Rosetta silent file (secondary structure, phi, psi, omega in degrees, C-alpha in Angstrom):
SEQUENCE: SAGGNEYAPLTLKTAMEKLDAAERAMAAENYAEAKLLAEEAQVDAQLAAAAARSSKAQKAASTLMDDNRVLRHELDRKAQ
SCORE:     score description
SCORE:     0.000 S_00000001
   1 L     0.000   55.761  172.778   46.635   86.689   57.105 S_00000001
   2 L    52.241   43.762  178.890   44.747   89.656   58.439 S_00000001
   3 L    82.733    8.007 -177.358   43.644   87.911   61.595 S_00000001
   4 H   -58.129  -37.498 -178.631   42.820   84.726   59.780 S_00000001
   5 H   -63.680  -32.091  179.620   44.366   82.540   62.415 S_00000001
   6 H   -82.530  -41.254 -170.981   42.031   83.995   65.060 S_00000001
   7 H  -101.376  -17.979  179.613   38.825   84.246   63.024 S_00000001
   8 L  -144.138   59.680 -172.778   39.154   81.467   60.436 S_00000001
   9 H   -63.647  -36.751 -178.635   41.624   78.957   61.876 S_00000001
  10 H   -68.904  -42.240  179.599   40.382   75.917   59.938 S_00000001
  11 H   -64.771  -41.545  178.768   40.445   77.696   56.585 S_00000001
  12 H   -66.101  -40.667  178.414   43.912   79.050   57.287 S_00000001
  13 H   -62.052  -41.922  178.136   45.121   75.616   58.402 S_00000001
  14 H   -61.358  -43.173  178.777   43.780   74.122   55.170 S_00000001
  15 H   -60.595  -44.040 -179.265   45.613   76.765   53.148 S_00000001
  16 H   -65.801  -39.600  178.475   48.864   76.036   54.966 S_00000001
  17 H   -65.095  -40.442  178.804   48.447   72.282   54.477 S_00000001
  18 H   -67.070  -36.528  177.362   47.807   72.750   50.752 S_00000001
  19 H   -65.421  -41.923  176.117   50.857   74.973   50.436 S_00000001
  20 H   -60.710  -43.687  179.195   52.968   72.308   52.170 S_00000001
  21 H   -64.446  -36.995  177.854   51.539   69.677   49.812 S_00000001
  22 H   -63.703  -40.845  178.374   52.302   71.940   46.843 S_00000001
  23 H   -64.568  -39.474  177.618   55.911   72.230   47.998 S_00000001
  24 H   -65.948  -41.867  178.507   56.155   68.440   48.316 S_00000001
  25 H   -63.246  -38.703  178.777   54.655   67.994   44.850 S_00000001
  26 H   -63.239  -43.959  179.608   57.140   70.523   43.464 S_00000001
  27 H   -63.279  -31.018  178.871   60.034   68.631   45.058 S_00000001
  28 L   -86.090    6.132 -179.956   58.702   65.443   43.456 S_00000001
  29 L    62.318   27.044  174.356   58.598   67.281   40.105 S_00000001
  30 L   -96.919   77.528 -170.044   54.815   66.873   39.918 S_00000001
  31 H   -68.070  -35.425  179.616   54.379   70.394   38.628 S_00000001
  32 H   -64.109  -45.027  178.579   50.724   70.158   37.580 S_00000001
  33 H   -66.388  -40.408  179.129   49.680   69.002   41.057 S_00000001
  34 H   -60.785  -43.054  179.971   51.935   71.600   42.688 S_00000001
  35 H   -63.983  -45.271 -179.718   50.337   74.384   40.642 S_00000001
  36 H   -61.584  -46.786 -179.824   46.814   73.201   41.469 S_00000001
  37 H   -64.451  -39.075  178.589   47.559   72.913   45.189 S_00000001
  38 H   -64.343  -40.426  178.010   49.252   76.325   45.240 S_00000001
  39 H   -65.370  -42.391  178.260   46.207   77.889   43.564 S_00000001
  40 H   -64.423  -39.320  178.122   43.868   76.193   46.048 S_00000001
  41 H   -62.145  -40.153  178.895   46.047   77.373   48.944 S_00000001
  42 H   -63.029  -45.080  179.387   45.825   80.933   47.629 S_00000001
  43 H   -63.316  -43.541  178.432   42.014   80.771   47.440 S_00000001
  44 H   -62.429  -39.998  178.633   41.795   79.286   50.944 S_00000001
  45 H   -65.339  -40.349  177.601   44.080   82.017   52.300 S_00000001
  46 H   -64.576  -39.656  177.637   41.911   84.688   50.654 S_00000001
  47 H   -63.572  -42.394  178.004   38.805   83.084   52.169 S_00000001
  48 H   -61.363  -42.029  179.247   40.436   83.091   55.612 S_00000001
  49 H   -64.449  -41.884  179.401   41.297   86.777   55.203 S_00000001
  50 H   -65.497  -40.790  178.575   37.739   87.627   54.129 S_00000001
  51 H   -63.669  -39.281  178.936   36.289   85.700   57.069 S_00000001
  52 H   -64.081  -44.329  178.923   38.610   87.553   59.436 S_00000001
  53 H   -62.022  -42.565 -179.355   37.544   90.926   58.028 S_00000001
  54 H   -64.004  -44.751  179.951   33.880   89.941   58.309 S_00000001
  55 H   -64.069  -41.320  178.841   34.264   88.720   61.889 S_00000001
  56 H   -64.312  -41.438  179.888   36.147   91.852   62.892 S_00000001
  57 H   -64.680  -41.298  179.019   33.480   94.043   61.285 S_00000001
  58 H   -64.804  -41.107  179.280   30.696   92.151   63.064 S_00000001
  59 H   -65.241  -42.425  179.214   32.506   92.453   66.387 S_00000001
  60 H   -64.661  -41.750  178.932   33.090   96.189   65.854 S_00000001
  61 H   -64.488  -40.742  178.866   29.433   96.756   64.906 S_00000001
  62 H   -63.306  -43.166  177.850   28.266   94.830   67.960 S_00000001
  63 H   -62.516  -42.895  179.327   30.534   96.881   70.219 S_00000001
  64 H   -62.298  -43.153  179.321   29.283  100.081   68.632 S_00000001
  65 H   -64.437  -39.708  177.344   25.645   99.069   69.155 S_00000001
  66 H   -62.786  -46.059  178.823   26.367   98.211   72.803 S_00000001
  67 H   -61.750  -40.473  179.718   28.084  101.562   73.338 S_00000001
  68 H   -64.170  -42.246  179.612   25.186  103.352   71.635 S_00000001
  69 H   -62.269  -43.512  178.594   22.647  101.570   73.856 S_00000001
  70 H   -62.241  -44.608  179.700   24.574  102.562   77.001 S_00000001
  71 H   -62.355  -44.809  179.104   24.772  106.172   75.813 S_00000001
  72 H   -62.121  -41.283  178.833   21.038  106.308   75.017 S_00000001
  73 H   -61.629  -45.183  179.266   20.233  104.830   78.427 S_00000001
  74 H   -63.474  -41.340  177.662   22.434  107.429   80.132 S_00000001
  75 H   -63.861  -43.248  178.356   20.818  110.219   78.098 S_00000001
  76 H   -61.386  -41.697 -179.643   17.321  108.972   78.974 S_00000001
  77 H   -64.293  -42.934 -178.119   18.284  108.832   82.644 S_00000001
  78 H   -73.715  -25.389 -178.063   19.684  112.375   82.647 S_00000001
  79 H   -76.102  -14.843 -177.986   16.695  113.747   80.702 S_00000001
  80 L   -80.383    0.000    0.000   14.300  112.724   83.486 S_00000001
């Protein structure tokens, strides 16, 4: 799930648990509950994926800012 396990482990775990529950409901022929749980699992998985993308973007931006700061410092030092 696009890094979801690393960046949104609880949300991903919830999605997996709901999918398991949906499968159990399906086996018990409780189709309405199975459909609802499957839909909730899908939303949770999408949320985990979005959180992973956001976390990765924040980490990349932070790294870029750090690299930029180091470069500016080096440029300032050489300009003296």
